[in-house]
XYZ file of C-alpha atoms in Angstrom:
662
model
C 0.117 -0.027 0.172
C 1.105 4.020 -1.295
C 2.173 5.928 1.934
C 0.289 9.112 2.145
C 1.942 12.072 1.190
C 3.694 14.012 4.184
C 0.841 17.110 5.486
C 2.145 20.642 5.236
C 2.212 23.285 7.723
C -0.935 24.419 5.860
C -2.824 21.732 6.331
C -2.130 20.785 9.288
C -3.467 24.158 10.573
C -6.744 24.019 8.488
C -7.452 20.357 9.458
C -6.941 21.711 13.179
C -9.216 24.884 13.170
C -11.806 22.306 10.914
C -11.815 20.433 14.318
C -11.860 23.184 16.459
C -14.308 24.294 14.842
C -16.430 21.046 15.039
C -15.619 20.742 18.835
C -17.409 24.539 19.477
C -20.638 23.250 19.799
C -19.931 20.942 22.128
C -17.534 22.648 24.306
C -20.319 24.918 25.021
C -21.829 21.887 27.673
C -17.732 20.855 29.098
C -16.777 21.753 32.050
C -14.055 24.408 32.196
C -11.635 21.864 33.549
C -11.756 19.268 30.519
C -11.887 22.549 28.281
C -8.446 23.730 29.610
C -7.001 20.336 29.080
C -8.122 20.215 25.363
C -6.786 23.603 25.057
C -3.131 22.778 26.401
C -2.795 19.082 24.226
C -3.913 21.190 21.107
C -1.463 24.121 21.594
C 1.176 21.087 22.435
C -0.104 19.169 19.373
C 0.596 22.824 17.114
C 4.170 23.591 18.913
C 5.280 20.121 17.828
C 4.050 20.648 13.812
C 5.307 24.103 13.664
C 8.538 22.676 15.289
C 8.376 20.117 12.877
C 8.986 17.432 15.667
C 7.418 13.697 16.584
C 6.296 12.347 20.522
C 7.253 9.105 20.097
C 4.830 6.311 21.147
C 6.604 5.928 24.117
C 4.737 9.832 25.301
C 1.678 9.634 22.943
C 0.414 6.124 24.817
C 0.607 7.885 28.581
C -0.609 10.723 27.736
C -3.357 9.563 26.255
C -3.859 6.381 28.690
C -3.471 9.493 31.450
C -6.593 11.647 29.807
C -8.966 9.060 29.048
C -8.242 7.818 33.153
C -9.033 11.517 33.988
C -11.779 12.038 32.377
C -13.544 8.648 33.384
C -12.708 9.353 37.322
C -14.181 12.901 36.796
C -17.134 11.860 35.313
C -17.691 8.213 37.275
C -19.814 6.465 34.328
C -20.114 5.554 30.773
C -23.025 7.699 30.010
C -23.781 10.447 27.138
C -21.660 13.430 29.116
C -18.529 11.028 29.382
C -18.994 10.083 25.877
C -19.329 13.531 24.609
C -16.013 13.738 26.621
C -13.809 11.358 25.628
C -14.715 11.629 22.047
C -13.279 15.062 22.293
C -9.762 14.368 23.774
C -9.374 11.766 21.467
C -10.431 14.094 18.477
C -7.419 16.553 19.878
C -4.837 13.627 20.747
C -5.722 12.877 17.442
C -3.468 15.696 16.262
C -0.005 14.281 18.046
C 0.311 12.008 15.155
C -1.241 13.894 12.385
C 2.014 13.737 9.826
C 0.391 12.244 6.907
C -2.638 13.566 5.097
C -4.514 10.561 5.230
C -4.356 11.980 9.323
C -5.171 14.751 8.264
C -8.511 13.339 6.548
C -9.396 11.642 9.197
C -8.967 14.080 11.723
C -11.596 16.143 9.496
C -14.000 13.190 9.415
C -13.778 12.188 13.012
C -14.520 15.730 13.818
C -17.956 15.659 12.417
C -19.194 13.550 15.253
C -18.147 16.258 17.911
C -21.079 17.702 16.103
C -23.765 14.786 16.003
C -22.579 14.650 20.131
C -23.774 18.544 20.173
C -27.026 17.737 19.220
C -27.376 15.175 21.888
C -27.232 18.154 24.571
C -29.057 20.927 22.489
C -31.144 21.666 19.239
C -30.938 25.028 19.050
C -30.106 27.273 16.448
C -26.717 28.054 17.757
C -25.780 24.776 18.112
C -27.030 24.433 14.270
C -24.734 27.419 13.102
C -21.808 26.089 14.387
C -22.624 22.762 12.575
C -23.245 24.326 9.567
C -19.735 26.386 9.733
C -18.417 23.115 10.798
C -19.309 21.020 8.037
C -18.702 24.226 5.285
C -14.799 23.758 6.557
C -14.963 20.073 6.633
C -16.025 20.279 2.843
C -13.180 22.853 1.912
C -10.619 21.637 3.810
C -10.922 17.696 1.914
C -10.952 19.911 -1.173
C -7.537 21.555 0.073
C -6.254 17.894 1.278
C -7.145 16.418 -2.037
C -4.806 19.104 -3.727
C -2.213 18.438 -1.024
C -2.055 14.726 -1.874
C -1.502 16.185 -6.410
C 1.496 15.854 -7.981
C 3.687 18.717 -7.593
C 3.288 20.018 -11.032
C 0.025 20.016 -10.838
C -0.555 20.766 -7.057
C 1.142 23.915 -8.026
C -1.268 24.798 -10.198
C -4.067 23.937 -8.193
C -3.137 25.828 -4.696
C -3.168 29.122 -6.477
C -6.890 29.034 -6.466
C -8.084 30.799 -3.690
C -9.726 30.137 -0.192
C -12.823 31.759 -1.216
C -12.972 29.193 -4.256
C -13.105 26.307 -2.207
C -15.694 27.523 0.743
C -18.271 28.888 -2.657
C -18.181 24.938 -3.746
C -18.337 23.493 -0.279
C -21.249 26.010 0.456
C -23.403 24.846 -3.248
C -22.552 21.414 -1.909
C -24.572 21.751 1.292
C -27.194 23.443 -0.813
C -27.291 20.243 -2.993
C -28.920 18.459 0.427
C -31.511 21.345 1.467
C -34.474 19.206 -0.747
C -33.982 16.190 1.055
C -33.140 17.220 4.069
C -36.373 18.971 4.043
C -38.511 16.154 2.503
C -37.170 13.991 5.709
C -37.217 16.596 7.788
C -41.192 17.496 6.929
C -42.249 13.758 5.511
C -40.912 10.811 7.924
C -43.014 9.670 9.743
C -42.701 11.403 13.181
C -42.824 9.096 16.276
C -44.618 10.213 19.728
C -41.368 8.679 21.808
C -38.277 7.398 20.344
C -37.438 4.315 19.578
C -33.705 4.566 21.455
C -32.343 6.126 23.720
C -28.658 6.808 25.096
C -28.115 5.438 28.944
C -27.331 8.254 31.569
C -26.718 8.367 35.775
C -28.535 10.158 38.074
C -26.532 12.894 37.079
C -27.313 13.641 33.609
C -29.987 14.435 31.501
C -31.635 15.739 34.243
C -31.933 19.588 35.246
C -34.030 21.628 37.643
C -35.614 21.292 40.871
C -35.582 17.488 42.068
C -38.373 15.331 44.276
C -35.832 15.919 47.387
C -34.077 18.952 49.264
C -30.604 18.997 51.076
C -28.976 21.874 52.530
C -26.932 23.289 49.850
C -28.635 20.917 46.964
C -29.713 24.158 45.380
C -26.494 26.093 45.299
C -25.388 25.169 41.461
C -29.194 25.805 40.025
C -28.344 29.718 41.273
C -25.506 29.968 39.088
C -27.593 28.499 35.989
C -29.419 30.965 33.853
C -30.753 28.588 31.222
C -34.081 28.836 30.256
C -35.877 26.362 31.944
C -39.660 27.529 31.514
C -41.276 30.341 28.556
C -44.688 31.070 29.564
C -47.537 33.257 27.642
C -50.658 34.407 29.228
C -54.077 35.021 27.160
C -54.803 37.698 29.065
C -53.331 40.879 31.321
C -49.966 39.592 32.881
C -49.213 39.242 36.545
C -46.809 40.500 38.712
C -43.377 38.632 39.461
C -44.175 38.550 43.159
C -46.819 36.827 42.540
C -45.534 33.454 40.383
C -44.938 30.515 42.050
C -44.334 28.355 39.278
C -45.288 24.748 41.448
C -43.068 21.792 41.277
C -42.786 18.655 43.929
C -44.411 18.494 47.078
C -42.175 17.501 50.102
C -43.394 15.599 53.058
C -40.868 13.557 54.847
C -38.548 14.992 56.604
C -35.625 12.839 58.502
C -33.869 15.134 60.280
C -31.630 16.856 57.384
C -33.728 16.362 53.796
C -36.353 16.452 53.007
C -37.789 13.975 50.325
C -41.417 13.241 48.409
C -42.470 9.917 49.489
C -44.687 8.503 47.028
C -46.998 7.141 50.058
C -49.613 10.044 49.324
C -50.250 8.812 45.891
C -52.913 6.645 46.755
C -54.761 9.407 48.589
C -57.963 11.047 47.040
C -57.368 14.596 45.628
C -58.417 17.313 48.293
C -61.163 19.144 46.949
C -60.094 23.089 45.300
C -62.453 25.327 45.553
C -61.669 28.603 43.223
C -62.268 31.794 44.326
C -61.992 34.396 41.373
C -60.981 34.521 38.146
C -58.990 31.831 36.633
C -55.483 32.315 34.486
C -55.254 30.714 31.340
C -51.360 30.256 29.998
C -49.539 27.989 27.913
C -46.733 26.136 28.996
C -43.427 25.376 27.049
C -40.826 23.573 29.428
C -37.481 22.611 28.441
C -36.668 18.585 28.229
C -35.557 18.016 31.961
C -36.307 13.916 31.589
C -38.356 14.518 35.314
C -42.453 14.010 34.975
C -42.894 17.061 36.566
C -44.524 20.054 34.766
C -44.325 23.291 36.752
C -47.476 25.377 36.751
C -48.907 28.474 38.112
C -49.976 27.895 41.661
C -52.535 26.395 42.102
C -53.907 24.242 38.689
C -57.059 22.925 38.450
C -57.509 21.987 34.684
C -54.510 20.409 32.398
C -54.515 18.563 28.945
C -55.529 14.736 28.584
C -51.842 13.954 28.643
C -51.294 15.327 32.106
C -52.593 14.520 35.352
C -53.095 16.343 38.797
C -51.172 14.664 41.970
C -53.024 14.654 45.194
C -50.783 17.345 45.995
C -51.705 19.268 43.072
C -48.666 18.504 41.294
C -48.857 18.306 37.547
C -47.341 15.458 36.323
C -46.845 14.266 32.400
C -47.538 10.719 31.951
C -43.716 9.845 30.643
C -40.434 11.692 31.284
C -40.090 15.039 29.457
C -37.342 14.137 26.867
C -38.150 16.770 24.903
C -39.155 20.062 24.375
C -42.923 19.659 25.687
C -45.999 22.279 25.491
C -49.273 22.324 27.437
C -52.353 24.762 28.003
C -52.797 25.122 31.633
C -55.690 26.960 34.064
C -54.759 27.988 37.395
C -56.461 29.644 39.971
C -54.758 32.701 41.982
C -57.157 32.877 44.598
C -58.172 29.472 46.171
C -58.776 26.821 49.074
C -57.694 23.878 48.979
C -58.219 20.864 50.773
C -60.370 22.627 53.924
C -60.936 19.170 55.466
C -57.873 17.332 55.827
C -57.819 13.719 56.277
C -56.165 12.158 58.991
C -53.898 10.286 57.313
C -52.633 13.497 55.714
C -52.665 15.809 59.245
C -50.556 12.940 60.497
C -47.879 13.387 57.542
C -47.626 16.926 57.926
C -47.337 16.972 61.642
C -44.461 13.928 61.626
C -41.165 15.217 62.476
C -37.997 12.632 63.399
C -37.203 11.968 67.544
C -34.022 13.139 68.304
C -33.468 15.874 65.645
C -33.253 19.127 66.219
C -33.963 19.615 70.093
C -33.647 23.374 70.467
C -35.947 24.055 67.464
C -38.660 22.121 68.391
C -38.316 23.397 72.005
C -38.755 26.657 70.837
C -41.804 25.764 68.703
C -43.520 24.407 72.066
C -42.868 27.593 73.891
C -44.265 29.896 71.480
C -47.302 27.446 71.340
C -47.982 27.695 75.009
C -47.746 31.361 74.482
C -50.212 31.893 71.827
C -51.387 28.078 69.630
C -52.679 29.993 66.424
C -51.529 29.752 63.757
C -51.227 32.907 62.538
C -49.370 33.913 65.307
C -46.815 31.117 65.073
C -46.142 32.268 61.328
C -45.499 35.447 62.825
C -43.275 34.802 65.626
C -41.402 33.048 63.222
C -40.977 36.115 60.434
C -40.430 38.577 63.189
C -37.430 36.169 63.958
C -36.431 35.829 60.351
C -36.694 39.712 59.477
C -34.387 40.720 63.236
C -31.513 38.059 63.154
C -30.748 36.587 59.933
C -28.982 37.106 56.497
C -29.955 35.569 53.179
C -26.695 34.227 50.890
C -25.839 31.842 48.743
C -23.024 30.804 50.464
C -24.219 29.943 53.668
C -22.072 27.989 56.574
C -22.002 24.527 56.264
C -24.533 22.708 58.828
C -23.773 20.136 60.888
C -26.113 16.778 62.053
C -28.967 18.857 63.762
C -29.107 21.200 60.777
C -31.724 23.413 61.517
C -30.234 24.102 65.000
C -27.271 24.967 63.818
C -29.321 27.484 61.029
C -31.405 28.442 63.412
C -29.126 29.087 67.052
C -25.684 29.403 65.145
C -25.035 30.560 61.182
C -28.251 32.326 60.437
C -27.262 32.749 57.655
C -28.826 30.542 53.995
C -31.032 30.888 51.242
C -34.840 29.536 50.566
C -34.173 25.671 50.829
C -32.938 26.419 54.764
C -35.995 28.969 55.386
C -38.472 27.003 54.613
C -36.421 23.700 56.308
C -36.532 25.468 59.521
C -40.130 27.148 59.192
C -41.740 23.980 58.980
C -39.646 22.190 61.375
C -41.444 25.217 63.484
C -44.551 24.884 62.380
C -44.814 20.883 62.979
C -43.522 21.370 66.302
C -45.964 23.695 66.664
C -48.638 21.613 66.366
C -49.538 23.404 62.304
C -49.247 20.391 59.474
C -46.883 22.054 56.872
C -45.117 20.820 53.840
C -42.697 22.212 51.342
C -43.190 22.839 47.930
C -40.616 23.492 45.394
C -40.256 25.101 41.833
C -39.215 28.201 40.182
C -40.511 31.947 41.737
C -40.830 34.885 39.446
C -39.382 35.046 35.766
C -38.117 37.286 33.264
C -40.605 39.665 31.389
C -39.891 39.902 27.408
C -41.469 42.796 26.066
C -40.689 41.626 22.304
C -41.883 38.029 22.612
C -45.020 38.897 25.245
C -43.976 36.344 27.046
C -42.320 35.485 31.106
C -39.057 33.133 30.429
C -38.398 31.447 33.666
C -34.603 30.238 34.040
C -32.918 27.794 36.709
C -31.406 30.484 38.882
C -35.054 31.410 39.499
C -35.301 27.849 41.776
C -37.683 28.510 45.229
C -38.415 26.540 47.899
C -41.497 28.508 49.979
C -43.829 26.034 52.658
C -48.016 25.332 52.626
C -49.400 25.769 56.165
C -53.059 23.832 56.659
C -55.644 26.194 58.762
C -58.919 24.587 60.138
C -61.529 25.826 57.395
C -59.546 27.836 55.172
C -57.043 24.578 53.794
C -53.311 24.560 52.849
C -51.852 28.613 52.177
C -48.591 29.236 50.451
C -46.087 30.606 52.853
C -42.916 31.851 51.673
C -40.462 32.434 54.575
C -37.972 33.374 52.281
C -39.598 36.854 52.260
C -39.677 37.445 55.659
C -35.981 38.908 55.310
C -34.808 42.292 55.909
C -33.737 43.553 52.768
C -30.154 45.033 54.290
C -29.970 41.873 54.907
C -29.718 40.294 51.814
C -26.207 39.614 49.819
C -25.466 38.218 46.930
C -22.893 35.136 46.390
C -19.954 37.152 47.077
C -21.170 39.107 49.738
C -22.133 42.115 48.495
C -25.751 44.267 49.892
C -26.574 43.832 46.132
C -30.569 43.199 45.352
C -30.208 42.087 41.690
C -28.426 39.012 39.948
C -26.730 41.239 37.598
C -26.413 44.409 36.947
C -27.336 44.660 33.201
C -28.064 47.587 30.866
C -31.036 48.089 29.074
C -29.437 47.987 25.927
C -27.782 44.397 27.178
C -31.111 43.034 28.365
C -32.761 44.446 25.436
C -30.664 41.897 22.700
C -31.003 39.623 25.835
C -34.694 39.067 25.374
C -34.243 39.607 20.956
C -31.670 36.306 20.999
C -34.412 34.206 23.367
C -37.419 35.354 21.194
C -35.404 33.803 18.185
C -34.855 30.958 20.460
C -38.424 30.680 21.251
C -39.213 30.722 17.346
C -37.373 28.371 16.850
C -38.418 26.592 19.305
C -42.495 26.559 18.212
C -41.070 25.658 14.303
C -38.152 23.438 14.393
C -37.876 21.745 17.726
C -41.624 21.392 18.445
C -42.438 19.674 14.763
C -43.393 16.945 16.269
C -46.115 13.666 15.498
C -49.341 15.444 15.798
C -47.945 18.760 14.004
C -47.195 16.094 11.083
C -50.781 15.220 11.177
C -52.835 18.788 11.182
C -49.637 19.253 7.905
C -51.216 16.390 6.207
C -54.550 15.979 6.800
C -55.343 18.753 4.417
C -54.034 16.670 1.409
C -55.860 13.925 2.910
C -52.736 12.098 3.829
C -54.015 9.813 7.227
C -50.466 8.960 9.113
C -51.942 6.862 11.489
C -51.444 4.434 7.785
C -47.252 3.457 7.133
C -48.204 2.764 3.738
C -50.269 6.452 2.834
C -47.445 7.880 4.519
C -44.691 6.002 3.686
C -45.463 6.431 -0.109
C -46.059 9.628 0.638
C -42.254 10.246 1.888
C -41.262 7.771 -0.753
C -42.317 10.393 -3.478
C -41.474 13.506 -1.737
C -37.820 11.791 -1.464
C -37.396 11.196 -5.479
C -39.036 14.620 -6.069
C -36.150 15.620 -3.684
C -33.794 13.397 -5.438
C -35.020 14.489 -8.756
C -34.154 18.355 -7.289
C -31.448 18.119 -6.295
C -29.762 16.275 -9.911
C -31.002 19.453 -11.318
C -29.485 21.653 -9.255
C -26.054 19.689 -9.717
C -26.275 19.800 -13.522
C -27.202 23.200 -13.342
C -24.085 24.251 -11.086
C -21.885 21.954 -13.830
C -23.012 24.220 -16.739
C -22.402 27.256 -14.537
C -18.615 26.030 -13.435
C -16.765 28.284 -16.462
C -13.372 29.713 -15.599
C -13.781 33.121 -16.301
C -11.972 33.427 -19.712
C -13.815 30.395 -21.220
C -16.999 32.243 -20.273
C -16.102 35.631 -22.085
C -14.957 33.806 -25.002
C -18.715 32.222 -25.185
C -20.182 35.689 -24.681
C -18.375 37.438 -27.433
C -19.635 34.277 -29.879
C -22.952 34.973 -28.820
C -23.041 38.444 -29.390
C -21.341 37.604 -33.160
C -24.240 35.002 -33.351
C -27.110 37.869 -32.480
C -25.385 39.997 -34.757
C -26.423 37.948 -37.809
C -23.001 35.647 -38.090
C -24.197 32.036 -38.876
C -23.497 29.407 -36.816
C -21.349 27.074 -36.644
C -21.027 24.906 -33.414
C -18.249 23.092 -33.706
C -15.589 25.184 -35.256
C -12.873 26.235 -32.986
C -11.894 29.689 -32.021
C -9.549 30.183 -35.332
C -12.071 28.882 -37.197
C -14.939 31.603 -35.478
C -12.117 34.196 -36.163
C -11.775 33.638 -39.984
C -15.525 34.099 -40.495
C -16.124 36.826 -37.982
C -13.688 39.025 -39.633
C -15.246 38.824 -43.216
C -18.662 39.835 -40.864
C -17.255 42.165 -39.198
C -14.450 43.865 -40.856
C -14.497 47.249 -38.930
C -13.604 44.962 -36.144
C -11.244 42.505 -37.874
C -7.702 44.037 -35.534
C -9.513 43.914 -32.364
C -10.808 40.542 -33.018
C -7.643 39.084 -34.541
C -5.338 40.495 -31.655
C -8.180 39.336 -28.840
C -8.303 35.392 -30.548
C -4.759 35.191 -30.381
C -4.353 35.967 -26.747
C -6.820 34.276 -26.433
C -5.601 30.636 -27.986
C -2.095 31.314 -26.436
C -3.302 30.838 -23.183
C -6.024 27.691 -23.987
C -4.355 25.954 -26.412
C -0.654 26.542 -26.488
C 0.133 26.404 -22.515
C 0.968 30.323 -22.303
C 1.186 31.408 -18.600
C -0.827 34.723 -17.409
C -1.066 36.423 -14.309
C -4.185 36.754 -12.744
C -4.327 40.709 -13.888
C -3.724 39.278 -17.141
C -6.157 37.034 -17.155
C -8.623 39.912 -15.659
C -7.102 42.579 -18.483
C -8.292 39.553 -21.636
C -11.694 39.209 -20.275
C -11.946 43.263 -19.354
C -10.870 43.157 -23.539
C -13.097 40.299 -24.276
C -16.091 41.845 -23.116
C -15.871 45.137 -24.154
C -15.417 44.233 -28.207
C -17.823 46.071 -29.883
C -18.199 44.118 -33.580
C -19.000 46.516 -36.380
C -19.256 45.796 -39.624
C -18.819 48.879 -41.217
C -14.791 50.715 -42.006
C -11.707 49.360 -39.636
C -11.855 50.848 -36.550
C -8.920 52.454 -34.509
C -7.814 50.119 -31.792
C -9.212 52.358 -29.351
C -12.225 50.968 -30.054
C -11.342 47.769 -29.103
């Protein structure tokens, strides 16, 4: 087998740049330490190639094994995230041994798997744009590497082509795939659920709040500004402070952590009495791989594919593995379960023995002074308002986490306050439970919708009062404004100080993403059925939908072939194209057609019909024939001048004109 030619420095740089572009979409999901490692390996490969040195296998093999073990050890599993990280690492390590054109072709070809891996995490317009750029560069680089493999005599001529010409050719190749891609997107049968999925560990493919809460669990969410909900209201926009997006309800407390439990699912749903007007809204929720559909307090009407469990949490039948849109109805004013069953009351008062004795004693003292729930809430809020600090960097808590928080650190955020408040209320005889979800959101005037991000995660409580039912109580709201600190300890209330201009840009960017979600990611089986129904196509009949797709695919293939043939006719060098235009002008002025004749025969006949331009015709013909058939080398400037002279020639049948008429 012949040895592949040695790769030039320009070829290495082009391959490396293509690989980095292909990994750019995936890099958005890789941890910072891995990005630093990949940058160091890329710099090492670049320095090695520019110094024209090779690392021996005794160096490459240990480096490869060390990087692989580092990635596997950091992730601790073999799910989607680990596979993507290993893919990126192996691609960069391949640069260390890229010395020949064959190696560079492998780097460019395998780098496209990086664009595929990026779609496992996100299918947004940014990732799509980066993938298109990567494919364009890959095609251009492969064409460049094909030139590199030519013999030196031919290579010198081929390498003179501008890189813009290669990019234009690559863009045309990508454009040829559009008809068939559109046919596949709109007509290929859509399934309600995917046939396969990637294995993932419990820490992967899950975003947002969970069904348990321990001190410190929400820290990662507060640093995440990625969207979780986009909500459009049918009528008047509510106030941001009233937007409590309800998720899992936690009943069980083990002394440190709160858990949802499943025991109550056998209990009949409690009575919900709606007071006043309801709010209708449409929720578009990002995939979470969980069944929770976050709804505005208090939901009472959901679509058929959802249901409301006994504690008024909205759930889907299957985990939300893709973008989900639902129309919901909630009651801002309500009475929930004014009569509480005994089993629920006992659960809502249960506390583990031997935990948080100081908190229990304090609550019992308050109850002895005034057992009314309203008075107990006022005492707790008064204590929080006077002595406690809201901070995203609270001290660590010990075994008796509530006692440590109430009597020692007095610093925390929503989950600390809701947990401590619930323990105090239960110890004082008031049924209490914790609710996880999101609070507030950003209103986008551009798209007239609310954007809720992960950093809006929140925990609050519900207490039960005889005759009034479950009431929402947010202990975090009791903190005095001057005692609210940001994560770095500064007394800044806002999550970030953004100018009005930057906020407008952010809103427009999210509006674009929302439109992309609606038009592309939201195109599901139901929308495909709605699209084809007016044409009498039943998507439930696999034979009919299969025939429709086959016909559309054939049309797309013929459209692609037409584009190929049209492209083949259009790709003509500037000089031959200018000569053809001259021939067409002569035919339009009456010269008899002779398609098989060459340039010289055409010139001999043309000077007879256009004696007024005979001198210019013969001069331009000699220059063109010498370049086209005699191998005369013309610089780019000389070729441009000849093209200009051919285009400017005016064919005259009168007396011979001066050379200046050419």
